[in-house]
Amino acid sequence: MSDAPSTGVSAETLASISVPDRLEAVFGAMDFFDGLPLPDTVTRSYDALDMLRGIEVFLDCLPGAAMVAMRRGLRNLGIDSRTIGYTAPRCGSAPLLLTANTETAYGLAFLALDQDGPTVIEVPEGSLSVVDDLWQRYVADLGIAGPDAGKGGKYLFLPPGHDGDVPDGYFVSRSPTFSCFAALRVLGGAESLLKTRMYPLSAAADPPEQRFVNFADSVFNMVPANDFSFFEDVDEIVQAEPPEVLDPERAGQLASIGIVPGKPLRPDDRMRSILGTAAQVGSGLVRTLTFKPRDPSMYYYPGSSWKNMFPSGSHEFLSSQGARLLDARAVYHHGAIVVTPAMAAATVGAGSQYAYTAEDSTGAWLDGQRSYTLTLPKGIPAKNFWAVDVYDPQTRSLLRTDDPYPSVNSLSDAVRTEDGGDTVIHFGPTAPPGREANWVQTVPGKGWFVILRLYGPLESWFDQSWRPGEVEPA
């Protein structure tokens, strides 16, 4: 900084509004001549700015990239807008799918409202289904949490800009995006799920036979990438969907790294390299946010490692003051799919609640070569059923072991309780003798994390008079 005098301005004021001749930053030294950046600093500044913007886009656009990855994976199996992919009898660890559970049969489908026009989804009785847009924002609940209240009904989804007549007899929603995602579940399992129908409104008078593809045992990927192709997936949304679906802030953020409607992403070698690194750094950052969050509201109990994916109880990740909880949104979409108020809201006896951890009671990471126990005290607060599933921290998908269903759940008659009523679950590479039904296999050399699910959570969960034990080293 220049030592030349400046009449009428104190040295303290001048120092507060000036930059030193050398500034040490996390991305390297920045050199100036009296506030003017030297050539190396200009280059380093733009590299840093592009990197920062790329990281921001990675963290903020995880919801959309996850949708594109899932849609591509399903398409590779021949699951298009007229086809429902499903898992029967239930989902196993073969597909790479963000934190799927092993207890319920899934149906997955993507509507193509630009190709098919207004589209009907008929859900049977007992449906627990939801539709999100391609940015994974809530559009509608179908079934128990929806307007048919679980009795079954016909839902009509209109494309952006639709101004035609809307017939009676449907629960109507308008999607902000042409492509939207339907996550389908039915209490009656796969047999009931197969009663679901999806077809263009133009075919309502004579709907075609519904096509289904069972992907439960198919090995394929539906998880978003952590490299440059992540940004190509985001660009795929921007090019195909209406520009107005983006608010000006996000549109500007995307434009700053070359993602602009009507202009395909074609970065030079420098920018491609920077964005590839940004995706990797973003992945590292969101893993820190997920497994070691610094926000106290992410933890269920003081001194516990059990964490909550909806810390504010908002499916839009809004605080009570209306601020977007950016870290919480990134954490959720890094490890899960589908948002709906029914998942985030605290409702006694309805919906579901989740808690996860990757730590044992000492704070150490869960290690696949070690053995552990988890005690669920007597009176597990689940009206319908409970489940404990184990996942791979790299893929956030079900851990691949000798058993395609790495879980223990109350739907199994073989699960045993202790004499006092507690349920002890065992984890490790080998089963403890006589406890095989309460054991989940882990893989030496790999970490793992666990999710506790409560379906129909009861009051003792919400008032915390019941709480799970910590994962204890055996």
Short mmCIF file of C-alpha atoms in Angstrom, two decimals:
data_model
loop_
_atom_site.label_atom_id
_atom_site.label_comp_id
_atom_site.label_asym_id
_atom_site.label_seq_id
_atom_site.Cartn_x
_atom_site.Cartn_y
_atom_site.Cartn_z
CA MET A 1 0.00 0.00 0.00
CA SER A 2 1.36 3.45 -0.85
CA ASP A 3 2.82 5.58 1.96
CA ALA A 4 1.90 8.81 0.17
CA PRO A 5 -0.09 11.15 2.40
CA SER A 6 -3.82 11.67 1.95
CA THR A 7 -4.91 14.96 3.48
CA GLY A 8 -7.86 14.75 5.83
CA VAL A 9 -8.04 10.90 6.01
CA SER A 10 -6.70 9.12 9.09
CA ALA A 11 -4.30 6.23 8.73
CA GLU A 12 -6.85 3.98 10.45
CA THR A 13 -9.59 4.88 7.96
CA LEU A 14 -7.25 4.50 5.00
CA ALA A 15 -6.13 1.06 6.19
CA SER A 16 -9.75 -0.09 6.59
CA ILE A 17 -10.65 0.71 2.96
CA SER A 18 -7.37 -0.26 1.25
CA VAL A 19 -5.68 -3.49 0.25
CA PRO A 20 -2.07 -4.26 1.24
CA ASP A 21 0.59 -4.71 -1.42
CA ARG A 22 0.57 -8.45 -0.62
CA LEU A 23 -2.49 -10.36 0.54
CA GLU A 24 -2.12 -13.98 1.64
CA ALA A 25 -5.23 -15.92 0.58
CA VAL A 26 -6.15 -19.61 0.77
CA PHE A 27 -5.65 -19.87 -3.00
CA GLY A 28 -2.25 -18.13 -3.01
CA ALA A 29 -0.67 -14.71 -2.57
CA MET A 30 -2.26 -11.69 -4.26
CA ASP A 31 0.09 -8.81 -5.15
CA PHE A 32 -0.95 -5.19 -5.85
CA PHE A 33 0.61 -1.87 -6.80
CA ASP A 34 -1.27 0.69 -4.72
CA GLY A 35 -4.48 -1.33 -4.99
CA LEU A 36 -4.00 -2.32 -8.65
CA PRO A 37 -3.69 -6.10 -9.16
CA LEU A 38 -0.46 -7.28 -10.77
CA PRO A 39 -0.71 -9.68 -13.77
CA ASP A 40 -0.30 -12.92 -11.79
CA THR A 41 -2.91 -11.71 -9.33
CA VAL A 42 -5.38 -10.99 -12.13
CA THR A 43 -5.00 -14.58 -13.38
CA ARG A 44 -5.19 -16.04 -9.89
CA SER A 45 -8.25 -13.93 -9.04
CA TYR A 46 -10.26 -15.15 -11.99
CA ASP A 47 -9.22 -18.75 -11.37
CA ALA A 48 -10.35 -18.38 -7.76
CA LEU A 49 -13.60 -16.68 -8.70
CA ASP A 50 -14.48 -19.35 -11.26
CA MET A 51 -13.61 -22.04 -8.73
CA LEU A 52 -15.80 -20.43 -6.05
CA ARG A 53 -18.72 -20.06 -8.45
CA GLY A 54 -18.30 -23.67 -9.57
CA ILE A 55 -18.37 -24.89 -5.96
CA GLU A 56 -21.48 -22.79 -5.26
CA VAL A 57 -23.23 -24.23 -8.30
CA PHE A 58 -22.30 -27.76 -7.22
CA LEU A 59 -23.72 -27.29 -3.73
CA ASP A 60 -26.84 -25.42 -4.87
CA CYS A 61 -27.67 -27.60 -7.88
CA LEU A 62 -27.35 -31.04 -6.29
CA PRO A 63 -31.17 -31.44 -6.37
CA GLY A 64 -31.35 -31.02 -10.16
CA ALA A 65 -28.23 -33.04 -10.94
CA ALA A 66 -29.63 -35.93 -8.89
CA MET A 67 -32.82 -35.87 -10.95
CA VAL A 68 -30.92 -35.94 -14.26
CA ALA A 69 -28.71 -38.81 -13.05
CA MET A 70 -31.76 -40.79 -11.99
CA ARG A 71 -33.62 -40.10 -15.23
CA ARG A 72 -30.61 -41.20 -17.28
CA GLY A 73 -30.20 -44.38 -15.26
CA LEU A 74 -33.85 -45.32 -15.72
CA ARG A 75 -33.77 -44.51 -19.43
CA ASN A 76 -30.85 -46.89 -19.84
CA LEU A 77 -33.19 -49.65 -18.65
CA GLY A 78 -35.91 -48.62 -21.11
CA ILE A 79 -37.97 -46.77 -18.48
CA ASP A 80 -39.47 -43.80 -20.34
CA SER A 81 -42.41 -41.45 -19.73
CA ARG A 82 -44.89 -44.26 -20.45
CA THR A 83 -43.14 -46.77 -18.17
CA ILE A 84 -42.92 -47.17 -14.41
CA GLY A 85 -39.77 -48.67 -12.95
CA TYR A 86 -40.34 -50.57 -9.72
CA THR A 87 -38.72 -52.88 -7.20
CA ALA A 88 -40.21 -56.25 -6.31
CA PRO A 89 -40.34 -57.66 -3.83
CA ARG A 90 -38.32 -54.72 -2.48
CA CYS A 91 -35.24 -52.67 -3.23
CA GLY A 92 -31.84 -54.27 -2.72
CA SER A 93 -28.27 -53.06 -2.99
CA ALA A 94 -27.79 -53.76 -6.72
CA PRO A 95 -28.92 -50.33 -8.02
CA LEU A 96 -26.95 -47.25 -6.99
CA LEU A 97 -29.82 -45.19 -5.57
CA LEU A 98 -29.49 -42.53 -2.88
CA THR A 99 -30.39 -44.02 0.53
CA ALA A 100 -33.10 -46.36 -0.71
CA ASN A 101 -34.67 -48.48 1.98
CA THR A 102 -35.05 -52.25 1.84
CA GLU A 103 -38.52 -52.40 3.37
CA THR A 104 -40.86 -50.90 0.80
CA ALA A 105 -41.49 -51.43 -2.89
CA TYR A 106 -40.64 -48.36 -4.96
CA GLY A 107 -42.06 -47.08 -8.21
CA LEU A 108 -40.03 -44.48 -10.10
CA ALA A 109 -41.09 -42.58 -13.20
CA PHE A 110 -40.35 -39.37 -15.08
CA LEU A 111 -43.13 -37.52 -16.84
CA ALA A 112 -42.35 -35.79 -20.15
CA LEU A 113 -45.01 -33.09 -20.34
CA ASP A 114 -43.38 -31.48 -23.39
CA GLN A 115 -43.73 -34.71 -25.39
CA ASP A 116 -46.91 -36.21 -23.91
CA GLY A 117 -48.78 -33.05 -22.93
CA PRO A 118 -50.96 -33.08 -19.81
CA THR A 119 -50.43 -36.42 -18.08
CA VAL A 120 -52.58 -38.48 -15.73
CA ILE A 121 -51.34 -40.58 -12.82
CA GLU A 122 -53.91 -42.90 -11.25
CA VAL A 123 -52.91 -44.06 -7.79
CA PRO A 124 -54.57 -46.98 -5.98
CA GLU A 125 -55.82 -47.03 -2.44
CA GLY A 126 -53.11 -46.64 0.20
CA SER A 127 -50.69 -44.74 -2.01
CA LEU A 128 -47.81 -42.78 -0.46
CA SER A 129 -46.58 -40.98 -3.57
CA VAL A 130 -45.18 -37.58 -4.51
CA VAL A 131 -44.28 -35.62 -7.63
CA ASP A 132 -41.37 -33.15 -7.71
CA ASP A 133 -40.20 -30.98 -10.59
CA LEU A 134 -36.81 -31.47 -12.27
CA TRP A 135 -35.12 -29.16 -9.74
CA GLN A 136 -36.56 -31.52 -7.09
CA ARG A 137 -39.04 -29.00 -5.78
CA TYR A 138 -42.37 -30.17 -4.42
CA VAL A 139 -45.32 -30.27 -6.83
CA ALA A 140 -47.95 -32.57 -5.28
CA ASP A 141 -48.64 -35.42 -2.89
CA LEU A 142 -50.70 -38.33 -4.22
CA GLY A 143 -52.46 -40.67 -1.84
CA ILE A 144 -52.55 -40.57 1.94
CA ALA A 145 -50.86 -37.16 2.18
CA GLY A 146 -52.73 -35.88 -0.90
CA PRO A 147 -56.29 -34.77 -1.60
CA ASP A 148 -57.56 -38.34 -2.18
CA ALA A 149 -56.57 -39.09 1.46
CA GLY A 150 -55.47 -42.62 0.55
CA LYS A 151 -58.70 -43.66 -1.12
CA GLY A 152 -57.15 -43.61 -4.60
CA GLY A 153 -57.66 -41.02 -7.29
CA LYS A 154 -56.73 -39.50 -10.63
CA TYR A 155 -54.14 -36.74 -10.74
CA LEU A 156 -53.57 -34.49 -13.75
CA PHE A 157 -50.23 -32.75 -14.29
CA LEU A 158 -50.16 -29.77 -16.63
CA PRO A 159 -47.02 -28.58 -18.42
CA PRO A 160 -45.62 -25.06 -18.04
CA GLY A 161 -47.62 -22.53 -20.03
CA HIS A 162 -50.64 -24.78 -20.53
CA ASP A 163 -53.69 -22.66 -21.33
CA GLY A 164 -56.09 -25.30 -22.67
CA ASP A 165 -59.24 -26.64 -21.09
CA VAL A 166 -58.87 -28.64 -17.90
CA PRO A 167 -61.43 -31.47 -17.57
CA ASP A 168 -63.26 -32.25 -14.37
CA GLY A 169 -62.63 -35.39 -12.32
CA TYR A 170 -58.92 -34.86 -11.59
CA PHE A 171 -56.76 -33.44 -8.84
CA VAL A 172 -54.85 -30.89 -10.91
CA SER A 173 -51.28 -29.62 -10.49
CA ARG A 174 -49.09 -27.53 -12.76
CA SER A 175 -45.41 -28.43 -12.93
CA PRO A 176 -42.85 -25.61 -13.36
CA THR A 177 -40.75 -28.00 -15.49
CA PHE A 178 -41.68 -30.25 -18.42
CA SER A 179 -39.88 -33.22 -16.93
CA CYS A 180 -40.94 -34.11 -13.43
CA PHE A 181 -40.31 -37.03 -11.11
CA ALA A 182 -42.90 -39.34 -9.62
CA ALA A 183 -41.87 -41.36 -6.56
CA LEU A 184 -44.52 -44.02 -6.03
CA ARG A 185 -45.17 -46.16 -2.96
CA VAL A 186 -48.24 -48.08 -1.86
CA LEU A 187 -48.90 -49.60 1.56
CA GLY A 188 -49.95 -52.87 -0.07
CA GLY A 189 -46.45 -53.36 -1.53
CA ALA A 190 -45.51 -54.29 -5.08
CA GLU A 191 -48.82 -56.01 -5.82
CA SER A 192 -50.74 -52.81 -5.06
CA LEU A 193 -48.12 -50.61 -6.72
CA LEU A 194 -48.74 -52.41 -10.01
CA LYS A 195 -52.26 -50.96 -10.01
CA THR A 196 -50.79 -47.49 -10.66
CA ARG A 197 -51.44 -46.06 -14.11
CA MET A 198 -49.69 -43.23 -15.97
CA TYR A 199 -50.76 -41.99 -19.43
CA PRO A 200 -51.29 -38.82 -21.49
CA LEU A 201 -54.62 -37.07 -20.97
CA SER A 202 -55.14 -37.39 -24.72
CA ALA A 203 -55.41 -41.17 -24.20
CA ALA A 204 -57.78 -40.97 -21.21
CA ALA A 205 -60.74 -42.40 -23.14
CA ASP A 206 -58.78 -45.58 -23.85
CA PRO A 207 -55.59 -45.69 -21.76
CA PRO A 208 -52.85 -47.98 -23.08
CA GLU A 209 -51.73 -50.97 -21.05
CA GLN A 210 -49.32 -49.80 -18.39
CA ARG A 211 -45.70 -50.85 -18.87
CA PHE A 212 -43.56 -51.78 -15.86
CA VAL A 213 -39.87 -52.67 -15.51
CA ASN A 214 -38.62 -54.35 -12.33
CA PHE A 215 -35.14 -52.98 -11.62
CA ALA A 216 -34.68 -54.39 -8.11
CA ASP A 217 -31.78 -56.63 -9.15
CA SER A 218 -30.36 -54.42 -11.92
CA VAL A 219 -26.86 -53.03 -11.46
CA PHE A 220 -26.96 -49.45 -12.71
CA ASN A 221 -26.25 -45.92 -11.50
CA MET A 222 -28.70 -43.19 -10.45
CA VAL A 223 -26.26 -41.14 -8.34
CA PRO A 224 -24.96 -37.74 -9.58
CA ALA A 225 -21.29 -37.40 -10.52
CA ASN A 226 -18.52 -35.56 -8.66
CA ASP A 227 -16.62 -34.48 -11.77
CA PHE A 228 -17.08 -32.12 -14.72
CA SER A 229 -20.04 -34.12 -16.00
CA PHE A 230 -22.03 -32.81 -13.02
CA PHE A 231 -22.17 -29.42 -14.75
CA GLU A 232 -23.19 -31.05 -18.03
CA ASP A 233 -26.15 -32.58 -16.21
CA VAL A 234 -27.13 -29.18 -14.81
CA ASP A 235 -26.79 -27.71 -18.30
CA GLU A 236 -29.14 -30.41 -19.59
CA ILE A 237 -31.88 -29.01 -17.35
CA VAL A 238 -31.20 -25.39 -18.30
CA GLN A 239 -31.31 -26.12 -22.02
CA ALA A 240 -34.52 -28.18 -21.90
CA GLU A 241 -36.66 -26.35 -19.36
CA PRO A 242 -38.29 -22.89 -19.43
CA PRO A 243 -35.79 -20.12 -18.51
CA GLU A 244 -38.28 -18.59 -16.07
CA VAL A 245 -38.04 -21.68 -13.87
CA LEU A 246 -34.81 -20.15 -12.53
CA ASP A 247 -34.83 -17.10 -10.29
CA PRO A 248 -32.41 -14.32 -11.41
CA GLU A 249 -29.92 -15.14 -8.64
CA ARG A 250 -29.49 -18.80 -9.63
CA ALA A 251 -29.60 -17.93 -13.33
CA GLY A 252 -26.77 -15.47 -12.76
CA GLN A 253 -24.80 -17.99 -10.76
CA LEU A 254 -25.08 -20.53 -13.57
CA ALA A 255 -24.31 -17.96 -16.28
CA SER A 256 -21.09 -17.02 -14.47
CA ILE A 257 -19.67 -20.48 -15.30
CA GLY A 258 -21.12 -20.69 -18.82
CA ILE A 259 -24.48 -22.38 -18.25
CA VAL A 260 -26.96 -20.22 -20.18
CA PRO A 261 -30.29 -21.11 -21.86
CA GLY A 262 -29.88 -21.49 -25.60
CA LYS A 263 -26.09 -21.69 -25.39
CA PRO A 264 -24.74 -25.21 -24.75
CA LEU A 265 -21.93 -25.50 -22.23
CA ARG A 266 -18.59 -25.54 -24.08
CA PRO A 267 -15.81 -24.48 -21.68
CA ASP A 268 -12.19 -24.13 -22.76
CA ASP A 269 -9.57 -26.42 -21.25
CA ARG A 270 -8.87 -24.01 -18.39
CA MET A 271 -12.51 -23.72 -17.35
CA ARG A 272 -13.17 -27.44 -17.77
CA SER A 273 -10.28 -28.20 -15.42
CA ILE A 274 -11.47 -25.63 -12.87
CA LEU A 275 -15.03 -26.95 -12.90
CA GLY A 276 -13.83 -30.54 -12.58
CA THR A 277 -11.88 -29.54 -9.48
CA ALA A 278 -14.84 -27.50 -8.19
CA ALA A 279 -17.05 -30.59 -8.33
CA GLN A 280 -14.52 -32.62 -6.35
CA VAL A 281 -14.05 -29.87 -3.77
CA GLY A 282 -17.81 -29.38 -3.56
CA SER A 283 -18.22 -33.11 -2.96
CA GLY A 284 -15.66 -32.94 -0.17
CA LEU A 285 -17.38 -29.96 1.42
CA VAL A 286 -20.86 -31.49 1.35
CA ARG A 287 -19.50 -34.71 2.88
CA THR A 288 -18.14 -32.65 5.76
CA LEU A 289 -21.52 -30.90 6.11
CA THR A 290 -23.29 -34.27 6.05
CA PHE A 291 -21.22 -36.32 8.45
CA LYS A 292 -19.79 -33.59 10.74
CA PRO A 293 -22.31 -30.73 10.60
CA ARG A 294 -21.48 -27.65 12.65
CA ASP A 295 -25.09 -26.51 12.92
CA PRO A 296 -26.37 -27.62 16.37
CA SER A 297 -29.92 -27.94 15.01
CA MET A 298 -28.76 -30.86 12.83
CA TYR A 299 -28.36 -32.99 15.98
CA TYR A 300 -31.35 -34.58 17.70
CA TYR A 301 -29.86 -34.70 21.20
CA PRO A 302 -27.05 -32.94 23.10
CA GLY A 303 -23.92 -35.06 23.13
CA SER A 304 -25.33 -37.46 20.52
CA SER A 305 -24.26 -38.17 16.95
CA TRP A 306 -27.81 -38.82 15.64
CA LYS A 307 -28.58 -36.23 12.98
CA ASN A 308 -31.70 -34.80 11.34
CA MET A 309 -31.97 -34.12 7.59
CA PHE A 310 -34.81 -31.61 8.08
CA PRO A 311 -33.52 -29.49 10.97
CA SER A 312 -36.09 -26.70 10.48
CA GLY A 313 -39.02 -28.98 9.68
CA SER A 314 -39.34 -27.29 6.28
CA HIS A 315 -39.31 -29.22 2.99
CA GLU A 316 -38.09 -25.98 1.39
CA PHE A 317 -35.21 -25.78 3.91
CA LEU A 318 -36.38 -22.44 5.27
CA SER A 319 -35.62 -21.13 8.74
CA SER A 320 -38.32 -19.64 10.94
CA GLN A 321 -37.14 -16.24 9.66
CA GLY A 322 -37.58 -17.34 6.05
CA ALA A 323 -33.87 -17.73 5.25
CA ARG A 324 -32.77 -20.61 3.02
CA LEU A 325 -30.71 -23.13 4.98
CA LEU A 326 -28.18 -23.73 2.21
CA ASP A 327 -26.10 -26.28 4.11
CA ALA A 328 -29.15 -28.30 5.13
CA ARG A 329 -30.44 -28.35 1.57
CA ALA A 330 -27.06 -29.55 0.25
CA VAL A 331 -26.87 -32.25 2.94
CA TYR A 332 -30.32 -33.58 2.18
CA HIS A 333 -29.89 -33.74 -1.58
CA HIS A 334 -26.40 -35.23 -1.29
CA GLY A 335 -27.89 -38.25 0.41
CA ALA A 336 -31.59 -38.46 -0.44
CA ILE A 337 -34.21 -37.88 -3.10
CA VAL A 338 -37.74 -36.45 -3.11
CA VAL A 339 -39.06 -33.59 -1.01
CA THR A 340 -42.57 -33.28 0.33
CA PRO A 341 -44.06 -31.54 3.37
CA ALA A 342 -45.19 -34.98 4.56
CA MET A 343 -41.56 -36.01 5.11
CA ALA A 344 -40.38 -32.84 6.81
CA ALA A 345 -43.36 -32.07 9.04
CA ALA A 346 -43.64 -33.56 12.50
CA THR A 347 -46.90 -35.52 12.46
CA VAL A 348 -47.66 -38.05 15.20
CA GLY A 349 -48.69 -41.43 13.82
CA ALA A 350 -48.30 -40.46 10.16
CA GLY A 351 -45.51 -40.15 7.62
CA SER A 352 -41.98 -41.06 8.62
CA GLN A 353 -39.02 -39.75 10.58
CA TYR A 354 -35.32 -40.40 10.06
CA ALA A 355 -32.08 -40.21 12.01
CA TYR A 356 -28.60 -41.00 10.70
CA THR A 357 -25.03 -41.27 11.90
CA ALA A 358 -21.61 -42.42 10.69
CA GLU A 359 -19.99 -42.27 14.15
CA ASP A 360 -19.71 -44.56 17.13
CA SER A 361 -20.17 -43.40 20.72
CA THR A 362 -16.53 -42.22 20.89
CA GLY A 363 -16.89 -40.01 17.81
CA ALA A 364 -14.83 -42.34 15.60
CA TRP A 365 -16.02 -43.18 12.10
CA LEU A 366 -17.84 -46.48 11.72
CA ASP A 367 -15.33 -49.02 10.39
CA GLY A 368 -16.37 -52.08 8.39
CA GLN A 369 -13.74 -54.33 9.95
CA ARG A 370 -14.95 -53.67 13.51
CA SER A 371 -18.04 -54.93 15.35
CA TYR A 372 -20.66 -52.67 16.98
CA THR A 373 -24.03 -52.77 18.71
CA LEU A 374 -26.97 -50.38 18.64
CA THR A 375 -29.63 -50.60 21.36
CA LEU A 376 -33.16 -49.50 20.55
CA PRO A 377 -34.88 -49.23 23.94
CA LYS A 378 -38.21 -50.85 24.66
CA GLY A 379 -41.22 -49.10 23.14
CA ILE A 380 -39.76 -48.17 19.74
CA PRO A 381 -42.08 -45.31 18.65
CA ALA A 382 -43.29 -46.60 15.29
CA LYS A 383 -46.99 -47.16 14.65
CA ASN A 384 -46.37 -49.06 11.41
CA PHE A 385 -42.81 -50.40 11.51
CA TRP A 386 -39.20 -49.41 12.08
CA ALA A 387 -36.03 -50.15 10.12
CA VAL A 388 -32.27 -49.78 10.44
CA ASP A 389 -30.45 -49.70 7.08
CA VAL A 390 -26.72 -49.51 6.38
CA TYR A 391 -25.17 -47.46 3.56
CA ASP A 392 -21.90 -46.90 1.70
CA PRO A 393 -20.58 -43.38 2.46
CA GLN A 394 -19.06 -43.11 -1.03
CA THR A 395 -22.21 -43.87 -3.04
CA ARG A 396 -24.80 -43.08 -0.32
CA SER A 397 -26.50 -46.23 -1.58
CA LEU A 398 -27.22 -49.48 0.26
CA LEU A 399 -23.99 -51.15 1.34
CA ARG A 400 -23.15 -54.06 -0.95
CA THR A 401 -22.54 -57.20 1.12
CA ASP A 402 -23.33 -60.91 0.86
CA ASP A 403 -26.92 -59.95 1.75
CA PRO A 404 -28.62 -57.63 -0.80
CA TYR A 405 -30.78 -56.26 2.03
CA PRO A 406 -28.36 -54.77 4.59
CA SER A 407 -30.94 -53.99 7.25
CA VAL A 408 -32.80 -55.11 10.35
CA ASN A 409 -36.46 -54.18 10.61
CA SER A 410 -39.61 -54.97 12.55
CA LEU A 411 -41.28 -56.52 9.50
CA SER A 412 -39.13 -59.59 10.08
CA ASP A 413 -40.57 -62.07 12.54
CA ALA A 414 -37.07 -63.37 13.20
CA VAL A 415 -35.81 -60.18 14.90
CA ARG A 416 -35.49 -60.90 18.62
CA THR A 417 -35.78 -58.60 21.62
CA GLU A 418 -33.92 -58.86 24.91
CA ASP A 419 -35.66 -60.02 28.08
CA GLY A 420 -36.27 -56.42 29.14
CA GLY A 421 -37.83 -55.49 25.81
CA ASP A 422 -34.88 -53.68 24.23
CA THR A 423 -33.79 -54.56 20.70
CA VAL A 424 -30.03 -54.87 20.16
CA ILE A 425 -28.76 -54.66 16.59
CA HIS A 426 -25.31 -55.96 15.70
CA PHE A 427 -22.97 -54.71 12.97
CA GLY A 428 -19.71 -56.24 11.80
CA PRO A 429 -18.03 -58.48 9.23
CA THR A 430 -19.23 -61.66 10.97
CA ALA A 431 -22.45 -62.44 12.79
CA PRO A 432 -22.42 -63.00 16.57
CA PRO A 433 -23.62 -66.55 17.25
CA GLY A 434 -27.35 -66.73 17.80
CA ARG A 435 -27.90 -63.12 16.75
CA GLU A 436 -27.93 -63.53 12.96
CA ALA A 437 -31.45 -62.07 12.58
CA ASN A 438 -30.37 -58.90 14.43
CA TRP A 439 -27.11 -58.51 12.47
CA VAL A 440 -26.09 -56.37 9.50
CA GLN A 441 -22.91 -57.37 7.70
CA THR A 442 -20.24 -54.72 7.07
CA VAL A 443 -17.21 -54.74 4.77
CA PRO A 444 -13.61 -54.62 6.05
CA GLY A 445 -11.77 -51.67 4.55
CA LYS A 446 -14.95 -49.64 4.06
CA GLY A 447 -16.74 -47.15 6.22
CA TRP A 448 -20.52 -47.13 6.60
CA PHE A 449 -23.38 -45.10 7.97
CA VAL A 450 -26.75 -46.05 9.33
CA ILE A 451 -30.27 -44.62 9.05
CA LEU A 452 -32.98 -45.30 11.61
CA ARG A 453 -36.45 -45.02 10.05
CA LEU A 454 -39.70 -44.79 11.98
CA TYR A 455 -42.89 -45.23 9.94
CA GLY A 456 -45.86 -43.72 11.75
CA PRO A 457 -43.67 -42.08 14.44
CA LEU A 458 -45.29 -41.76 17.88
CA GLU A 459 -45.31 -38.97 20.44
CA SER A 460 -42.35 -40.37 22.39
CA TRP A 461 -40.16 -39.70 19.35
CA PHE A 462 -41.18 -36.06 19.10
CA ASP A 463 -41.03 -35.26 22.82
CA GLN A 464 -37.74 -37.23 23.00
CA SER A 465 -38.87 -39.34 25.94
CA TRP A 466 -37.59 -42.22 23.79
CA ARG A 467 -34.25 -42.01 22.05
CA PRO A 468 -31.99 -44.55 20.35
CA GLY A 469 -28.71 -45.54 21.93
CA GLU A 470 -25.42 -44.62 20.31
CA VAL A 471 -23.56 -47.09 18.11
CA GLU A 472 -21.18 -48.79 20.55
CA PRO A 473 -17.91 -50.53 19.68
CA ALA A 474 -18.24 -54.18 20.65
#
